[in-house]
PDB file of C-alpha atoms and ligand atoms in Angstrom:
ATOM      1  CA  MET A1357       6.770 -20.797   2.072  1.00  0.00           C
ATOM      2  CA  LYS A1358       3.717 -21.620   4.191  1.00  0.00           C
ATOM      3  CA  THR A1359       2.183 -18.550   5.801  1.00  0.00           C
ATOM      4  CA  ARG A1360      -0.601 -17.627   8.200  1.00  0.00           C
ATOM      5  CA  ILE A1361      -1.459 -13.947   8.544  1.00  0.00           C
ATOM      6  CA  THR A1362      -3.721 -12.846  11.417  1.00  0.00           C
ATOM      7  CA  ILE A1363      -5.048  -9.309  11.770  1.00  0.00           C
ATOM      8  CA  LEU A1364      -4.152  -8.270  15.333  1.00  0.00           C
ATOM      9  CA  CYS A1365      -5.236  -4.609  15.334  1.00  0.00           C
ATOM     10  CA  GLU A1366      -7.951  -3.110  13.205  1.00  0.00           C
ATOM     11  CA  ASN A1367     -10.906  -0.770  13.464  1.00  0.00           C
ATOM     12  CA  LEU A1368     -13.465  -3.605  13.557  1.00  0.00           C
ATOM     13  CA  VAL A1369     -13.708  -6.854  15.487  1.00  0.00           C
ATOM     14  CA  GLY A1370     -14.800  -9.939  13.575  1.00  0.00           C
ATOM     15  CA  GLU A1371     -14.380 -12.717  16.122  1.00  0.00           C
ATOM     16  CA  LEU A1372     -15.778 -13.350  19.589  1.00  0.00           C
ATOM     17  CA  VAL A1373     -12.573 -12.040  21.156  1.00  0.00           C
ATOM     18  CA  GLY A1374     -10.435  -8.953  20.765  1.00  0.00           C
ATOM     19  CA  SER A1375     -10.910  -5.179  20.726  1.00  0.00           C
ATOM     20  CA  GLY A1376     -11.113  -2.711  17.869  1.00  0.00           C
ATOM     21  CA  GLU A1377      -9.128   0.531  17.574  1.00  0.00           C
ATOM     22  CA  HIS A1378      -8.223   2.974  14.823  1.00  0.00           C
ATOM     23  CA  GLY A1379      -4.995   1.233  13.828  1.00  0.00           C
ATOM     24  CA  PHE A1380      -3.488  -1.691  11.992  1.00  0.00           C
ATOM     25  CA  SER A1381      -1.232  -4.623  12.793  1.00  0.00           C
ATOM     26  CA  ALA A1382      -0.776  -8.064  11.264  1.00  0.00           C
ATOM     27  CA  TYR A1383       0.923 -11.096  12.853  1.00  0.00           C
ATOM     28  CA  ILE A1384       2.697 -13.263  10.314  1.00  0.00           C
ATOM     29  CA  GLU A1385       3.566 -16.906  10.949  1.00  0.00           C
ATOM     30  CA  THR A1386       5.795 -18.696   8.437  1.00  0.00           C
ATOM     31  CA  ASP A1387       7.845 -21.878   8.440  1.00  0.00           C
ATOM     32  CA  GLN A1388      10.876 -19.560   8.866  1.00  0.00           C
ATOM     33  CA  GLY A1389       9.516 -17.802  11.963  1.00  0.00           C
ATOM     34  CA  ASN A1390       7.035 -15.170  13.116  1.00  0.00           C
ATOM     35  CA  TYR A1391       6.987 -11.466  12.232  1.00  0.00           C
ATOM     36  CA  LEU A1392       4.950  -8.378  13.044  1.00  0.00           C
ATOM     37  CA  PHE A1393       3.831  -5.820  10.483  1.00  0.00           C
ATOM     38  CA  ASP A1394       2.856  -2.574  12.267  1.00  0.00           C
ATOM     39  CA  THR A1395       1.762  -2.351  15.889  1.00  0.00           C
ATOM     40  CA  GLY A1396      -1.581  -0.529  15.966  1.00  0.00           C
ATOM     41  CA  ARG A1397      -1.805   2.538  18.211  1.00  0.00           C
ATOM     42  CA  GLY A1398      -1.025   0.648  21.409  1.00  0.00           C
ATOM     43  CA  HIS A1399      -4.423   0.098  23.027  1.00  0.00           C
ATOM     44  CA  SER A1400      -5.235  -3.371  21.726  1.00  0.00           C
ATOM     45  CA  ILE A1401      -2.119  -5.175  20.527  1.00  0.00           C
ATOM     46  CA  VAL A1402      -1.168  -7.018  23.727  1.00  0.00           C
ATOM     47  CA  GLY A1403      -4.726  -7.984  24.664  1.00  0.00           C
ATOM     48  CA  ASN A1404      -5.595  -9.041  21.119  1.00  0.00           C
ATOM     49  CA  ALA A1405      -2.396 -11.094  20.775  1.00  0.00           C
ATOM     50  CA  LEU A1406      -3.283 -12.928  24.007  1.00  0.00           C
ATOM     51  CA  ALA A1407      -6.906 -13.397  22.949  1.00  0.00           C
ATOM     52  CA  LEU A1408      -5.892 -14.724  19.522  1.00  0.00           C
ATOM     53  CA  ASN A1409      -3.127 -16.914  20.958  1.00  0.00           C
ATOM     54  CA  LYS A1410      -0.246 -15.126  19.190  1.00  0.00           C
ATOM     55  CA  ASP A1411       2.973 -14.841  21.181  1.00  0.00           C
ATOM     56  CA  LEU A1412       4.582 -11.427  20.656  1.00  0.00           C
ATOM     57  CA  ARG A1413       7.727 -12.699  22.435  1.00  0.00           C
ATOM     58  CA  THR A1414       8.503 -14.957  19.453  1.00  0.00           C
ATOM     59  CA  ILE A1415       8.577 -12.371  16.666  1.00  0.00           C
ATOM     60  CA  GLN A1416      11.856 -12.275  14.764  1.00  0.00           C
ATOM     61  CA  LYS A1417      11.429  -8.845  13.188  1.00  0.00           C
ATOM     62  CA  ILE A1418       9.057  -5.889  13.217  1.00  0.00           C
ATOM     63  CA  PHE A1419       8.214  -4.055   9.994  1.00  0.00           C
ATOM     64  CA  LEU A1420       6.704  -0.554  10.028  1.00  0.00           C
ATOM     65  CA  SER A1421       4.621   0.562   7.058  1.00  0.00           C
ATOM     66  CA  HIS A1422       4.958   4.308   7.846  1.00  0.00           C
ATOM     67  CA  GLY A1423       5.194   6.723  10.727  1.00  0.00           C
ATOM     68  CA  HIS A1424       1.537   7.356  11.580  1.00  0.00           C
ATOM     69  CA  TYR A1425       0.640   6.848  15.262  1.00  0.00           C
ATOM     70  CA  ASP A1426      -1.981   4.214  14.443  1.00  0.00           C
ATOM     71  CA  HIS A1427       0.712   1.910  12.990  1.00  0.00           C
ATOM     72  CA  THR A1428       3.602   2.677  15.370  1.00  0.00           C
ATOM     73  CA  GLY A1429       1.988   3.574  18.719  1.00  0.00           C
ATOM     74  CA  GLY A1430       2.104  -0.014  20.011  1.00  0.00           C
ATOM     75  CA  LEU A1431       5.903  -0.298  19.704  1.00  0.00           C
ATOM     76  CA  PRO A1432       6.634   0.174  23.459  1.00  0.00           C
ATOM     77  CA  GLU A1433       4.093  -2.503  24.432  1.00  0.00           C
ATOM     78  CA  VAL A1434       5.584  -4.963  21.943  1.00  0.00           C
ATOM     79  CA  LEU A1435       9.195  -4.124  22.815  1.00  0.00           C
ATOM     80  CA  GLU A1436       8.553  -4.527  26.547  1.00  0.00           C
ATOM     81  CA  LEU A1437       7.473  -8.110  25.831  1.00  0.00           C
ATOM     82  CA  ARG A1438       9.963  -8.933  23.088  1.00  0.00           C
ATOM     83  CA  GLY A1439      13.134  -7.084  24.122  1.00  0.00           C
ATOM     84  CA  LYS A1440      15.877  -6.604  21.545  1.00  0.00           C
ATOM     85  CA  VAL A1441      14.603  -6.951  17.997  1.00  0.00           C
ATOM     86  CA  ASP A1442      15.203  -5.482  14.528  1.00  0.00           C
ATOM     87  CA  VAL A1443      12.626  -2.878  13.501  1.00  0.00           C
ATOM     88  CA  HIS A1444      12.647  -2.270   9.751  1.00  0.00           C
ATOM     89  CA  ALA A1445      11.393   1.115   8.511  1.00  0.00           C
ATOM     90  CA  HIS A1446      12.104   4.004   6.171  1.00  0.00           C
ATOM     91  CA  PRO A1447      14.071   6.835   7.872  1.00  0.00           C
ATOM     92  CA  HIS A1448      11.087   9.202   7.418  1.00  0.00           C
ATOM     93  CA  VAL A1449       9.164   7.091   9.929  1.00  0.00           C
ATOM     94  CA  PHE A1450      10.252   9.640  12.578  1.00  0.00           C
ATOM     95  CA  LEU A1451       8.918  12.749  10.769  1.00  0.00           C
ATOM     96  CA  ASP A1452       6.538  15.037  12.660  1.00  0.00           C
ATOM     97  CA  ARG A1453       3.092  14.643  11.122  1.00  0.00           C
ATOM     98  CA  ILE A1454      -0.165  16.540  11.327  1.00  0.00           C
ATOM     99  CA  ALA A1455      -3.725  15.803  10.209  1.00  0.00           C
ATOM    100  CA  VAL A1456      -6.139  18.644   9.446  1.00  0.00           C
ATOM    101  CA  LEU A1457      -9.572  17.596  10.650  1.00  0.00           C
ATOM    102  CA  GLU A1458     -12.975  19.117  11.085  1.00  0.00           C
ATOM    103  CA  GLU A1459     -14.589  18.842  14.505  1.00  0.00           C
ATOM    104  CA  ASN A1460     -17.881  20.546  15.394  1.00  0.00           C
ATOM    105  CA  GLY A1461     -17.659  22.682  12.252  1.00  0.00           C
ATOM    106  CA  LYS A1462     -14.163  23.934  13.135  1.00  0.00           C
ATOM    107  CA  GLU A1463     -10.877  23.076  11.473  1.00  0.00           C
ATOM    108  CA  ILE A1464      -8.424  21.571  13.941  1.00  0.00           C
ATOM    109  CA  LYS A1465      -4.928  20.150  13.614  1.00  0.00           C
ATOM    110  CA  ARG A1466      -3.827  17.019  15.364  1.00  0.00           C
ATOM    111  CA  PHE A1467      -0.376  15.458  15.763  1.00  0.00           C
ATOM    112  CA  VAL A1468      -0.495  12.045  14.070  1.00  0.00           C
ATOM    113  CA  GLY A1469       3.204  11.114  13.822  1.00  0.00           C
ATOM    114  CA  ILE A1470       5.036   8.362  15.666  1.00  0.00           C
ATOM    115  CA  PRO A1471       4.451   9.187  19.349  1.00  0.00           C
ATOM    116  CA  TYR A1472       7.941   8.161  20.581  1.00  0.00           C
ATOM    117  CA  LYS A1473      11.520   9.230  19.930  1.00  0.00           C
ATOM    118  CA  ALA A1474      14.013   6.738  18.493  1.00  0.00           C
ATOM    119  CA  ALA A1475      16.194   6.853  21.629  1.00  0.00           C
ATOM    120  CA  TYR A1476      13.284   5.800  23.871  1.00  0.00           C
ATOM    121  CA  LEU A1477      12.321   2.922  21.564  1.00  0.00           C
ATOM    122  CA  GLU A1478      15.981   1.875  21.347  1.00  0.00           C
ATOM    123  CA  SER A1479      16.158   1.833  25.159  1.00  0.00           C
ATOM    124  CA  LEU A1480      13.313  -0.729  25.062  1.00  0.00           C
ATOM    125  CA  GLY A1481      15.203  -2.920  22.586  1.00  0.00           C
ATOM    126  CA  ALA A1482      14.408  -1.576  19.100  1.00  0.00           C
ATOM    127  CA  ASN A1483      17.275  -1.929  16.668  1.00  0.00           C
ATOM    128  CA  PHE A1484      16.204   0.266  13.761  1.00  0.00           C
ATOM    129  CA  VAL A1485      17.191  -0.989  10.314  1.00  0.00           C
ATOM    130  CA  PHE A1486      16.390   1.676   7.743  1.00  0.00           C
ATOM    131  CA  ASN A1487      15.732   1.130   4.060  1.00  0.00           C
ATOM    132  CA  LYS A1488      14.673   3.389   1.192  1.00  0.00           C
ATOM    133  CA  ASP A1489      14.901   0.782  -1.555  1.00  0.00           C
ATOM    134  CA  PHE A1490      13.203  -2.532  -2.233  1.00  0.00           C
ATOM    135  CA  VAL A1491      14.878  -5.086   0.025  1.00  0.00           C
ATOM    136  CA  GLU A1492      14.673  -8.792   0.837  1.00  0.00           C
ATOM    137  CA  VAL A1493      14.424  -8.846   4.646  1.00  0.00           C
ATOM    138  CA  GLU A1494      14.195 -12.629   5.001  1.00  0.00           C
ATOM    139  CA  LYS A1495      14.179 -15.415   2.426  1.00  0.00           C
ATOM    140  CA  GLY A1496      11.055 -14.789   0.297  1.00  0.00           C
ATOM    141  CA  ILE A1497       9.979 -11.735   2.339  1.00  0.00           C
ATOM    142  CA  PHE A1498      10.466  -8.230   0.936  1.00  0.00           C
ATOM    143  CA  LEU A1499       9.790  -4.593   1.779  1.00  0.00           C
ATOM    144  CA  THR A1500       8.835  -2.357  -1.127  1.00  0.00           C
ATOM    145  CA  GLY A1501      10.948   0.663  -0.108  1.00  0.00           C
ATOM    146  CA  GLU A1502       9.881   3.963  -1.694  1.00  0.00           C
ATOM    147  CA  VAL A1503       7.119   3.513  -4.257  1.00  0.00           C
ATOM    148  CA  PRO A1504       7.219   5.589  -7.467  1.00  0.00           C
ATOM    149  CA  ARG A1505       3.999   7.545  -8.086  1.00  0.00           C
ATOM    150  CA  ASN A1506       2.982   6.737 -11.652  1.00  0.00           C
ATOM    151  CA  THR A1507      -0.808   6.621 -11.824  1.00  0.00           C
ATOM    152  CA  SER A1508      -2.676   9.816 -12.686  1.00  0.00           C
ATOM    153  CA  PHE A1509      -5.589   9.083 -10.349  1.00  0.00           C
ATOM    154  CA  GLU A1510      -3.871   8.228  -7.054  1.00  0.00           C
ATOM    155  CA  LYS A1511      -3.298  11.536  -5.313  1.00  0.00           C
ATOM    156  CA  PRO A1512      -1.930  12.253  -1.828  1.00  0.00           C
ATOM    157  CA  ASP A1513      -4.488  12.965   0.904  1.00  0.00           C
ATOM    158  CA  PRO A1514      -4.589  16.786   1.214  1.00  0.00           C
ATOM    159  CA  ARG A1515      -5.568  16.557   4.902  1.00  0.00           C
ATOM    160  CA  LEU A1516      -2.233  14.974   5.867  1.00  0.00           C
ATOM    161  CA  LEU A1517       0.897  17.078   6.422  1.00  0.00           C
ATOM    162  CA  SER A1518       4.479  16.436   7.480  1.00  0.00           C
ATOM    163  CA  GLU A1519       7.446  18.549   8.495  1.00  0.00           C
ATOM    164  CA  ILE A1520      10.696  18.175   6.578  1.00  0.00           C
ATOM    165  CA  ASP A1521      13.658  20.532   7.278  1.00  0.00           C
ATOM    166  CA  GLY A1522      11.442  22.881   9.293  1.00  0.00           C
ATOM    167  CA  ARG A1523       8.793  23.248   6.602  1.00  0.00           C
ATOM    168  CA  VAL A1524       5.289  21.827   6.846  1.00  0.00           C
ATOM    169  CA  ASN A1525       3.875  20.622   3.541  1.00  0.00           C
ATOM    170  CA  GLN A1526       1.471  18.038   2.217  1.00  0.00           C
ATOM    171  CA  ASP A1527       2.813  14.665   3.316  1.00  0.00           C
ATOM    172  CA  ILE A1528       4.398  12.793   0.409  1.00  0.00           C
ATOM    173  CA  PHE A1529       4.892   9.610   2.477  1.00  0.00           C
ATOM    174  CA  LEU A1530       8.221   8.465   1.099  1.00  0.00           C
ATOM    175  CA  ASP A1531       8.174   6.084   4.093  1.00  0.00           C
ATOM    176  CA  ASP A1532       5.014   4.288   2.996  1.00  0.00           C
ATOM    177  CA  GLN A1533       6.033   0.718   2.317  1.00  0.00           C
ATOM    178  CA  SER A1534       4.335  -2.630   2.100  1.00  0.00           C
ATOM    179  CA  LEU A1535       5.451  -6.171   2.908  1.00  0.00           C
ATOM    180  CA  ILE A1536       5.586  -8.887   0.247  1.00  0.00           C
ATOM    181  CA  LEU A1537       5.522 -12.624   0.951  1.00  0.00           C
ATOM    182  CA  ASP A1538       6.425 -14.941  -1.903  1.00  0.00           C
ATOM    183  CA  THR A1539       4.150 -17.960  -1.370  1.00  0.00           C
ATOM    184  CA  ASP A1540       3.456 -21.097  -3.420  1.00  0.00           C
ATOM    185  CA  LYS A1541       0.119 -19.611  -4.535  1.00  0.00           C
ATOM    186  CA  GLY A1542       1.517 -16.244  -5.591  1.00  0.00           C
ATOM    187  CA  LEU A1543       2.596 -13.027  -3.914  1.00  0.00           C
ATOM    188  CA  VAL A1544       0.840 -11.782  -0.796  1.00  0.00           C
ATOM    189  CA  VAL A1545       1.110  -8.027  -0.243  1.00  0.00           C
ATOM    190  CA  ILE A1546       0.313  -6.485   3.160  1.00  0.00           C
ATOM    191  CA  LEU A1547      -0.419  -2.759   3.028  1.00  0.00           C
ATOM    192  CA  GLY A1548      -0.279  -0.341   5.963  1.00  0.00           C
ATOM    193  CA  CYS A1549      -2.320   2.608   4.700  1.00  0.00           C
ATOM    194  CA  ALA A1550      -1.227   2.477   1.037  1.00  0.00           C
ATOM    195  CA  HIS A1551      -0.517   6.214   1.090  1.00  0.00           C
ATOM    196  CA  SER A1552       1.540   5.674  -2.110  1.00  0.00           C
ATOM    197  CA  GLY A1553      -1.588   4.437  -3.871  1.00  0.00           C
ATOM    198  CA  VAL A1554      -2.533   0.765  -4.011  1.00  0.00           C
ATOM    199  CA  ILE A1555      -2.083   0.566  -7.805  1.00  0.00           C
ATOM    200  CA  ASN A1556       1.313   2.311  -7.637  1.00  0.00           C
ATOM    201  CA  ILE A1557       2.331  -0.203  -4.960  1.00  0.00           C
ATOM    202  CA  ILE A1558       1.226  -3.254  -6.958  1.00  0.00           C
ATOM    203  CA  GLN A1559       2.941  -1.973 -10.125  1.00  0.00           C
ATOM    204  CA  HIS A1560       6.138  -1.414  -8.129  1.00  0.00           C
ATOM    205  CA  VAL A1561       5.929  -4.953  -6.711  1.00  0.00           C
ATOM    206  CA  ILE A1562       5.518  -6.369 -10.235  1.00  0.00           C
ATOM    207  CA  ASN A1563       8.519  -4.348 -11.468  1.00  0.00           C
ATOM    208  CA  LYS A1564      10.737  -5.369  -8.569  1.00  0.00           C
ATOM    209  CA  THR A1565       9.834  -9.061  -8.288  1.00  0.00           C
ATOM    210  CA  GLY A1566       9.183  -9.802 -11.959  1.00  0.00           C
ATOM    211  CA  LYS A1567       6.020 -11.624 -10.813  1.00  0.00           C
ATOM    212  CA  ASP A1568       2.438 -10.557 -11.480  1.00  0.00           C
ATOM    213  CA  LYS A1569       0.377 -13.314  -9.842  1.00  0.00           C
ATOM    214  CA  PHE A1570      -0.984 -12.181  -6.481  1.00  0.00           C
ATOM    215  CA  HIS A1571      -2.620 -14.580  -4.085  1.00  0.00           C
ATOM    216  CA  ALA A1572      -3.817 -11.735  -1.876  1.00  0.00           C
ATOM    217  CA  ILE A1573      -3.683  -8.011  -1.266  1.00  0.00           C
ATOM    218  CA  LEU A1574      -4.413  -7.223   2.405  1.00  0.00           C
ATOM    219  CA  GLY A1575      -4.594  -4.187   4.633  1.00  0.00           C
ATOM    220  CA  GLY A1576      -5.419  -0.493   4.577  1.00  0.00           C
ATOM    221  CA  THR A1577      -6.029   1.030   1.154  1.00  0.00           C
ATOM    222  CA  HIS A1578      -6.885   4.631   2.165  1.00  0.00           C
ATOM    223  CA  LEU A1579      -9.470   4.819  -0.602  1.00  0.00           C
ATOM    224  CA  ASP A1580     -12.133   6.559   1.468  1.00  0.00           C
ATOM    225  CA  PHE A1581     -11.038  10.136   0.814  1.00  0.00           C
ATOM    226  CA  LEU A1582     -10.978   9.694  -2.965  1.00  0.00           C
ATOM    227  CA  THR A1583     -13.629  11.021  -5.327  1.00  0.00           C
ATOM    228  CA  PRO A1584     -15.960   8.358  -6.784  1.00  0.00           C
ATOM    229  CA  GLU A1585     -14.090   8.699 -10.116  1.00  0.00           C
ATOM    230  CA  GLN A1586     -10.736   7.998  -8.469  1.00  0.00           C
ATOM    231  CA  LEU A1587     -12.165   5.030  -6.598  1.00  0.00           C
ATOM    232  CA  GLU A1588     -13.621   3.597  -9.831  1.00  0.00           C
ATOM    233  CA  ALA A1589     -10.256   4.057 -11.611  1.00  0.00           C
ATOM    234  CA  SER A1590      -8.538   2.103  -8.810  1.00  0.00           C
ATOM    235  CA  ILE A1591     -11.137  -0.683  -9.027  1.00  0.00           C
ATOM    236  CA  LYS A1592     -10.789  -0.842 -12.830  1.00  0.00           C
ATOM    237  CA  SER A1593      -7.004  -1.238 -12.528  1.00  0.00           C
ATOM    238  CA  LEU A1594      -7.338  -3.902  -9.827  1.00  0.00           C
ATOM    239  CA  LYS A1595      -9.733  -5.874 -12.028  1.00  0.00           C
ATOM    240  CA  GLU A1596      -7.081  -5.990 -14.757  1.00  0.00           C
ATOM    241  CA  MET A1597      -4.582  -7.609 -12.391  1.00  0.00           C
ATOM    242  CA  LYS A1598      -4.189 -11.248 -11.409  1.00  0.00           C
ATOM    243  CA  ILE A1599      -5.344 -11.143  -7.781  1.00  0.00           C
ATOM    244  CA  ASP A1600      -7.083 -14.109  -6.111  1.00  0.00           C
ATOM    245  CA  LYS A1601      -8.238 -12.318  -2.929  1.00  0.00           C
ATOM    246  CA  ILE A1602      -8.632  -8.746  -1.766  1.00  0.00           C
ATOM    247  CA  GLY A1603      -8.924  -8.264   1.989  1.00  0.00           C
ATOM    248  CA  VAL A1604      -9.281  -4.614   2.893  1.00  0.00           C
ATOM    249  CA  SER A1605      -8.970  -3.149   6.398  1.00  0.00           C
ATOM    250  CA  HIS A1606      -8.554  -0.043   8.500  1.00  0.00           C
ATOM    251  CA  CYS A1607      -8.401   3.172   6.418  1.00  0.00           C
ATOM    252  CA  THR A1608     -10.190   1.672   3.396  1.00  0.00           C
ATOM    253  CA  GLY A1609     -13.517   3.149   4.517  1.00  0.00           C
ATOM    254  CA  MET A1610     -16.947   1.569   4.254  1.00  0.00           C
ATOM    255  CA  ARG A1611     -17.893   3.211   0.940  1.00  0.00           C
ATOM    256  CA  ALA A1612     -14.839   1.735  -0.778  1.00  0.00           C
ATOM    257  CA  ALA A1613     -15.194  -1.605   1.030  1.00  0.00           C
ATOM    258  CA  PHE A1614     -18.817  -1.965  -0.146  1.00  0.00           C
ATOM    259  CA  ARG A1615     -17.805  -1.156  -3.724  1.00  0.00           C
ATOM    260  CA  PHE A1616     -15.049  -3.769  -3.516  1.00  0.00           C
ATOM    261  CA  HIS A1617     -17.522  -6.347  -2.261  1.00  0.00           C
ATOM    262  CA  GLN A1618     -19.857  -5.546  -5.174  1.00  0.00           C
ATOM    263  CA  GLU A1619     -17.043  -5.842  -7.723  1.00  0.00           C
ATOM    264  CA  PHE A1620     -14.997  -8.719  -6.378  1.00  0.00           C
ATOM    265  CA  GLY A1621     -17.717 -10.879  -4.773  1.00  0.00           C
ATOM    266  CA  ASP A1622     -16.274 -14.039  -3.233  1.00  0.00           C
ATOM    267  CA  ARG A1623     -12.742 -12.811  -3.870  1.00  0.00           C
ATOM    268  CA  PHE A1624     -13.376  -9.977  -1.380  1.00  0.00           C
ATOM    269  CA  PHE A1625     -13.153 -10.147   2.400  1.00  0.00           C
ATOM    270  CA  TYR A1626     -13.002  -7.562   5.156  1.00  0.00           C
ATOM    271  CA  GLY A1627      -9.892  -8.026   7.288  1.00  0.00           C
ATOM    272  CA  CYS A1628     -11.032  -7.291  10.849  1.00  0.00           C
ATOM    273  CA  VAL A1629      -9.432  -8.218  14.198  1.00  0.00           C
ATOM    274  CA  GLY A1630      -9.041 -12.003  14.167  1.00  0.00           C
ATOM    275  CA  SER A1631      -9.322 -12.474  10.382  1.00  0.00           C
ATOM    276  CA  VAL A1632      -6.871 -15.088   9.147  1.00  0.00           C
ATOM    277  CA  LEU A1633      -5.370 -15.693   5.722  1.00  0.00           C
ATOM    278  CA  GLU A1634      -3.681 -19.052   5.418  1.00  0.00           C
ATOM    279  CA  VAL A1635      -1.538 -19.880   2.392  1.00  0.00           C
TER     280      VAL A1635
HETATM  281 FE1  FE2 B2806      -3.589   4.208   9.260  1.00  0.00          FE
HETATM  282 FE1  FE2 B2807      -1.496   6.344   7.603  1.00  0.00          FE
END
């Protein structure tokens, strides 16, 4: 399968066109059709798609990595252009979610879940297709489903909470899933925020596909909140894997991105708005 992946929404802008926002979205072109992975938060997806010459009206499916607002907030904008379309996600994508933040020395809580109800999105054309397990969504294209947590060093972010059955607890992100493209050069994995842990995700992909050669790992890795020891453990594990390219984005954080650049050299790139991976 031939594939071109373009980062549509991201925190940073790398080309002469486009706008940055705190969010993530990738536009995927294949010889089978076009797809959208996440939608950003809604501010930049339509303008960036126009600027980068990507037609949102042609996408065959939408995949959602998890229910955070910065990955799902652009759904109405996309649906208004596209109309009826399958939206693949884990059922927990609609959980209420909270982030505990510090602003001006005070602890505050902010709602960070999906900003829209299912019925509203369905009225705009979304046909939700839920999965909890690993699934082939198109020939050679897979969603990871729920990712088992096996590593000792990848811990959930304590600042992120969710409400399940009326109780608010640390968010365990059962809905966090990544997209896998089986290309001629190896697997390409697109991460949303990698709340399951990037190493847990890659191990799960190896277990489910039976393949361990990765052409690229792209997207948000959420490594910024980790201690330096945890970050180094993740880097050590990545170095033991067969990965040609690592393109981090979004919630990776500059500290982790710089360390990746040091360790992976030419195999590293920063995936900003307009970055393209062609396979
Ligand atoms: Fe995110
Ligand atoms: Fe997230």
